[in-house]
mmCIF file of C-alpha atoms in Angstrom:
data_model
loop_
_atom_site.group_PDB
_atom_site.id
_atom_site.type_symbol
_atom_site.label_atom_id
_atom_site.label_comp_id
_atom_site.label_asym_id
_atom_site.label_seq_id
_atom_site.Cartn_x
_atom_site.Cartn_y
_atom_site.Cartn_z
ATOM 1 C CA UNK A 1 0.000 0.000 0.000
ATOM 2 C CA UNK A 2 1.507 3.360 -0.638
ATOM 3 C CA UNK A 3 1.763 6.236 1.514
ATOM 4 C CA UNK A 4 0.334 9.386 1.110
ATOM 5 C CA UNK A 5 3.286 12.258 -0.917
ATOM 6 C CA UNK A 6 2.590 14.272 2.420
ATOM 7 C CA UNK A 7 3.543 11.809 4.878
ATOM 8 C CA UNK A 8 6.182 10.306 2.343
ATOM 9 C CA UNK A 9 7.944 14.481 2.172
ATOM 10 C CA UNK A 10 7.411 14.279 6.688
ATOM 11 C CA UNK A 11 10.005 10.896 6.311
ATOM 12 C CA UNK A 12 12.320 12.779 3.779
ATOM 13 C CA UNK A 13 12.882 16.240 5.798
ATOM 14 C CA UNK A 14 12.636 14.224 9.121
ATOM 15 C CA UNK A 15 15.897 12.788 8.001
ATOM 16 C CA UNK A 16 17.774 15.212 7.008
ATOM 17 C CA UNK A 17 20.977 15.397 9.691
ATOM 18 C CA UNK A 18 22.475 18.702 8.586
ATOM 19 C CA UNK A 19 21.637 22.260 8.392
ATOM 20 C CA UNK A 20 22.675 24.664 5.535
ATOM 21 C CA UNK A 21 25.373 27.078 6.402
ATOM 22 C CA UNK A 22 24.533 31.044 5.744
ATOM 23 C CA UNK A 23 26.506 34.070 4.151
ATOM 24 C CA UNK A 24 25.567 37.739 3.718
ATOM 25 C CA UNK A 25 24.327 38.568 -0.211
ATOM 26 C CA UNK A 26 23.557 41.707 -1.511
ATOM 27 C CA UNK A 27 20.406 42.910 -1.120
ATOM 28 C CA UNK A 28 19.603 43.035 -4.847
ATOM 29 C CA UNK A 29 20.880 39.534 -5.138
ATOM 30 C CA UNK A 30 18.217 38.214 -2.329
ATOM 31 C CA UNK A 31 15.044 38.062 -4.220
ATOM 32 C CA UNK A 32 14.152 34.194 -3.618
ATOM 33 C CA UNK A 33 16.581 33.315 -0.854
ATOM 34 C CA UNK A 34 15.417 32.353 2.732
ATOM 35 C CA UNK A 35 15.902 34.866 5.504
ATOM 36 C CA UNK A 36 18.710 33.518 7.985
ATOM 37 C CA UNK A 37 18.163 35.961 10.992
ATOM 38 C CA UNK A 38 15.197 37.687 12.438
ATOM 39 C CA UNK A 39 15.586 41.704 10.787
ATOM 40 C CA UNK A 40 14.903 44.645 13.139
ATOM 41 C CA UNK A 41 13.836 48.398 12.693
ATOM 42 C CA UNK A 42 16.990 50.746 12.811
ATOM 43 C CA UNK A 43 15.383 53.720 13.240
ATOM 44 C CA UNK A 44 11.589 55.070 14.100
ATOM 45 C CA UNK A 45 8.988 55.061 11.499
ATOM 46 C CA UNK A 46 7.963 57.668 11.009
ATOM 47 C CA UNK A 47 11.320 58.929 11.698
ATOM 48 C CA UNK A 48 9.504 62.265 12.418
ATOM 49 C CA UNK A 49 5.735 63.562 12.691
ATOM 50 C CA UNK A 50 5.177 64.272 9.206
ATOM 51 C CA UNK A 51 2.308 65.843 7.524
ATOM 52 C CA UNK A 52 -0.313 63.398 5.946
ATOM 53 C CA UNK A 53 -1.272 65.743 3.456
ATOM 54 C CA UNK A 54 -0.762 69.233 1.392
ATOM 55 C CA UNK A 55 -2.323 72.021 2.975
ATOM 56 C CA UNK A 56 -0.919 74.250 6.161
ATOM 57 C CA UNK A 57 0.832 73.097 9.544
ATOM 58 C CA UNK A 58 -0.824 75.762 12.482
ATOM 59 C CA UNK A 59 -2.348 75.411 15.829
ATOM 60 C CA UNK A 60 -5.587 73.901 16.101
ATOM 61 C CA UNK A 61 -6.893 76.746 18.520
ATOM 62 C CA UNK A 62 -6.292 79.370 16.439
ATOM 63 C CA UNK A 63 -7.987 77.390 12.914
ATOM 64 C CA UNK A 64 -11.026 80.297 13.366
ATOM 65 C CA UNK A 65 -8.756 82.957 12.927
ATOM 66 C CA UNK A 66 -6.917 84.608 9.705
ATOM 67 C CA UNK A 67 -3.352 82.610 9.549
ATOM 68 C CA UNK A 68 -0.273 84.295 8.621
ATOM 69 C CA UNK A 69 1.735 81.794 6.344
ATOM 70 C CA UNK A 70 5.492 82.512 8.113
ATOM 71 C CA UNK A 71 7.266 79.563 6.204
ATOM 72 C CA UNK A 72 7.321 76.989 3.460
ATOM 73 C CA UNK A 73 7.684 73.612 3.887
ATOM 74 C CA UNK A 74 8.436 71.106 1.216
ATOM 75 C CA UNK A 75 9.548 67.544 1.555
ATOM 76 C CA UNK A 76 12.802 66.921 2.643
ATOM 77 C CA UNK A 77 13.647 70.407 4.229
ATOM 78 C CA UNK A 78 13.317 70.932 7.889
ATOM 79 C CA UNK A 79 11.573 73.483 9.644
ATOM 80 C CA UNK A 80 12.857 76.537 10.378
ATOM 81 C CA UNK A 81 10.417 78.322 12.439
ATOM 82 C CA UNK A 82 7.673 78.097 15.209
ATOM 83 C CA UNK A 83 4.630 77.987 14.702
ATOM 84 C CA UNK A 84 2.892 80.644 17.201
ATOM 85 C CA UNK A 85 0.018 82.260 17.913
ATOM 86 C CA UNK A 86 -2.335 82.614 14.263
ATOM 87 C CA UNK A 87 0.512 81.732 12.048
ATOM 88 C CA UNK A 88 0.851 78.538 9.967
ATOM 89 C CA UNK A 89 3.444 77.124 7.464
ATOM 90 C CA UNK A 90 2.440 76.196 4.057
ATOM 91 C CA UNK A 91 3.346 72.168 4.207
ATOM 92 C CA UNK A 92 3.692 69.423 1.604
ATOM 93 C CA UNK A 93 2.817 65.809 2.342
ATOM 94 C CA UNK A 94 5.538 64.174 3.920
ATOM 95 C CA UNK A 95 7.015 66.968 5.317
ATOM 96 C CA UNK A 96 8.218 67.463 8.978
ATOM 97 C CA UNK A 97 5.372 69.369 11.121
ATOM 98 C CA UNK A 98 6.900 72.120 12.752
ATOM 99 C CA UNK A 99 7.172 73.047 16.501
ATOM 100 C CA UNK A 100 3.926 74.454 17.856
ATOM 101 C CA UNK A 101 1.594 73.044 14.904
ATOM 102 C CA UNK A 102 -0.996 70.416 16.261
ATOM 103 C CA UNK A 103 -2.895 69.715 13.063
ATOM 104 C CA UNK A 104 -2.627 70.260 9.043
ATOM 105 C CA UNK A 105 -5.617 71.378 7.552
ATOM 106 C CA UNK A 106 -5.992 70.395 3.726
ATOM 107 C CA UNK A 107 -5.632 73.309 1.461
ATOM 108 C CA UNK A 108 -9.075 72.462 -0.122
ATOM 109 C CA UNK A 109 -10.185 73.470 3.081
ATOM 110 C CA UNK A 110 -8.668 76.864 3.076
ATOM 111 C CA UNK A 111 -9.322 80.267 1.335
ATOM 112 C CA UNK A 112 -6.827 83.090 0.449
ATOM 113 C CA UNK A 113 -7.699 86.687 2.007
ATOM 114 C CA UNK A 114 -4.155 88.009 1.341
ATOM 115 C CA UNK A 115 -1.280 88.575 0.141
ATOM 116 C CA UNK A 116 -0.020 85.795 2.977
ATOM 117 C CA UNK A 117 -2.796 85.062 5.056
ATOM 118 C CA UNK A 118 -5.095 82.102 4.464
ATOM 119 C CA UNK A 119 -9.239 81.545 6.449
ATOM 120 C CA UNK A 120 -10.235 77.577 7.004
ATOM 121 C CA UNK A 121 -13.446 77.642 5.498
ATOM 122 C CA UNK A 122 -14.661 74.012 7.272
ATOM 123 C CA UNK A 123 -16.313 73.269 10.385
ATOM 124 C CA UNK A 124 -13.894 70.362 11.223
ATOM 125 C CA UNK A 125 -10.403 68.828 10.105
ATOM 126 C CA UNK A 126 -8.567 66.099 11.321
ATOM 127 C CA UNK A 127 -4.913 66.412 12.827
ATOM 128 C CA UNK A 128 -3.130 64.954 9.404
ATOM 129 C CA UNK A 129 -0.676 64.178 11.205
ATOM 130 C CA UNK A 130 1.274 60.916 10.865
ATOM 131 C CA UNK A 131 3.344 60.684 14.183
ATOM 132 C CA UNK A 132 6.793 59.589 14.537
ATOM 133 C CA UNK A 133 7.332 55.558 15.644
ATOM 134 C CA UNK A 134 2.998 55.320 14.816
ATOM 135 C CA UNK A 135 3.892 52.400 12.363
ATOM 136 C CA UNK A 136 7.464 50.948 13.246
ATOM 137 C CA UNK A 137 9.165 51.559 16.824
ATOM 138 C CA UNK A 138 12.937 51.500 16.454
ATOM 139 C CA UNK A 139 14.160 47.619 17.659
ATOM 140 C CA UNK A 140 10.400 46.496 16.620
ATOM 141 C CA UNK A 141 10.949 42.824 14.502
ATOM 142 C CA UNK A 142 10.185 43.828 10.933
ATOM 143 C CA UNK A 143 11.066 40.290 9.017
ATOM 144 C CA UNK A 144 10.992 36.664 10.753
ATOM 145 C CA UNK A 145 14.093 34.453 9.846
ATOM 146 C CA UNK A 146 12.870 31.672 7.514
ATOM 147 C CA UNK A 147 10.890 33.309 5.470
ATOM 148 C CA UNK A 148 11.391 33.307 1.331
ATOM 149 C CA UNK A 149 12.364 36.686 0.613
ATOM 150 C CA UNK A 150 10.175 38.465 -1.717
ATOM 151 C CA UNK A 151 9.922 41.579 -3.435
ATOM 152 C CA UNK A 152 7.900 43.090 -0.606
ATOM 153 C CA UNK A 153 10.714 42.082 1.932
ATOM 154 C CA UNK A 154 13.218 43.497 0.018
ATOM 155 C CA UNK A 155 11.263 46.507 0.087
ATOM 156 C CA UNK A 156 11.002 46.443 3.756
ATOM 157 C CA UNK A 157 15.132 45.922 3.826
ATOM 158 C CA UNK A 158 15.830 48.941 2.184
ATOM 159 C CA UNK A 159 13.235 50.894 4.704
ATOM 160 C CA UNK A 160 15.723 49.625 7.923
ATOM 161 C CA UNK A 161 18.699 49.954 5.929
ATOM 162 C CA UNK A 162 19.368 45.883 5.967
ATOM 163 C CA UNK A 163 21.700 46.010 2.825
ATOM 164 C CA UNK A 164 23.593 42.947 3.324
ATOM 165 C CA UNK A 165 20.949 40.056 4.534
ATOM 166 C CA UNK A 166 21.854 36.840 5.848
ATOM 167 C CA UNK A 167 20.543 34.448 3.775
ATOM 168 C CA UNK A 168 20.934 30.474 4.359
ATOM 169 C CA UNK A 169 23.371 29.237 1.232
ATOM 170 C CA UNK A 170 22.146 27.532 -1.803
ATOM 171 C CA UNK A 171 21.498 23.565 -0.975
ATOM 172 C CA UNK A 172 23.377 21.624 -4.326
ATOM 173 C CA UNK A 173 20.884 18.989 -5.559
ATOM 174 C CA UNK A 174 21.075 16.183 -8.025
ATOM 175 C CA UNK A 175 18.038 14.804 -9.951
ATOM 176 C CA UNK A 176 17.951 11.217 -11.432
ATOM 177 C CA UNK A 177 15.198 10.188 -13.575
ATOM 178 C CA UNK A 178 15.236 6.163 -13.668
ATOM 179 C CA UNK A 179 13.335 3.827 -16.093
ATOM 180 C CA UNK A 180 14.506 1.785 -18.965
ATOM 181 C CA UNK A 181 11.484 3.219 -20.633
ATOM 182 C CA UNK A 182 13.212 7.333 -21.133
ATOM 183 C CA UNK A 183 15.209 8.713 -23.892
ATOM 184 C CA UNK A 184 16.255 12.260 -23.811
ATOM 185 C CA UNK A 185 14.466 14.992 -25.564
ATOM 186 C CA UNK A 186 17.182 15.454 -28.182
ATOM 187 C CA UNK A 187 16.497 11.727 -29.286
ATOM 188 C CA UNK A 188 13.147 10.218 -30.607
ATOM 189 C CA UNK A 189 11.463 7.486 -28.317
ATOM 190 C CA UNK A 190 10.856 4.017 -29.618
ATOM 191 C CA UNK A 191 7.422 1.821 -29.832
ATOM 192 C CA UNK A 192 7.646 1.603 -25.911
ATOM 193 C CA UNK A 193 9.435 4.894 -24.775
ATOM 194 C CA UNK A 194 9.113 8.136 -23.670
ATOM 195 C CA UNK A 195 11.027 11.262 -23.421
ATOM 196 C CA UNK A 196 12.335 12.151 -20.307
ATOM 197 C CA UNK A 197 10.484 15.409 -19.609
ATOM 198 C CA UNK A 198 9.643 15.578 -16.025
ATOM 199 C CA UNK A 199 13.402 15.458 -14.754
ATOM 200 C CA UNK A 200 13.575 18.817 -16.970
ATOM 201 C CA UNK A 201 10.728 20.375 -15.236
ATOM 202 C CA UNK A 202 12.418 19.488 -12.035
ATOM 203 C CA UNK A 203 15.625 21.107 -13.276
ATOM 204 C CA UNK A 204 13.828 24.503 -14.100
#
């Protein structure tokens, strides 16, 4: 009676005595390689609270009032001003919130009244805010050892700066194909032959 392939693969893997070595790769070599060590967060992410949104960085006590727009702030560029009493920054998404500002309201929300002075013209706005360490705390576990490594973990690699992964080495493998009825593909099978196309499959 034969076994079943799943409890025939349990015998194979159950005895198997030795454990593959590991070396460091590149990380643009490591698409399809197994993770050797657990991978941690370097740094906090957000590194910084950012804004979620365009629009304008002020204090949310003040959002009834006429704003004074004392600074710019794109992405990538930090802040070089506070933000006081009914003054705001003009903010791009991703950029760091600067001191004093509690919420960014969207600049669909806003009017102009002057040459540098913006009104909200809502009732309500969120904070937009996307806090510092409010998706990845610095030391959190980001990738689990074992795991294949796929283009989303590489991804996640980059983000931590994990540039040189540990990555178990390459087992080598041989595949024999056995039966007196297989011919290669280069040759043409006989009245009771076939051509050996399953040890190719394999191979790929």
């Amino acid at each position: 009676m034969m076994i079943k392939f799943e409890d025939a693969l349990d015998i194979v893997l159950n005895s198997i005595q030795f454990k593959l070595s590991t070396e460091r790769t590149n990380i643009n070599d490591s698409l399809g390689r197994i993770l050797a060590e657990d991978v941690r967060s370097d740094i906090n992410m957000p590194p910084f609270d950012k804004s979620a949104m365009d629009g304008f960085a002020c204090r949310r006590e003040d959002i009834d009032n006429e704003l004074e727009i004392i600074e710019i702030i794109p992405a990538g560029k930090v802040p070089e001003k506070h933000i006081g009493k009914n003054q705001c920054a003009k903010i791009m998404t991703g950029a760091i919130v600067p001191e004093g500002a509690d919420c960014v309201i969207m600049v669909e929300h806003t009017e102009i009244t002057g040459d540098n002075t913006i009104r909200f013209i809502f009732d309500y706005t969120n904070n937009n805010i996307c806090y510092v360490a409010e998706d990845i705390k610095k030391d959190d576990l980001v990738l689990q050892k074992g795991i294949e490594i796929k283009p989303q973990h590489i991804a996640v690699m980059a983000s931590v700066g994990y540039t040189e992964p540990l990555v178990s080495k390459q087992p080598r493998i041989g595949i024999i194909s056995t039966g007196d009825e297989l011919v290669e593909p280069s040759e043409f099978p006989g009245k009771s032959q076939i051509r050996n196309s399953n040890g190719y499959q394999l191979i790929a």
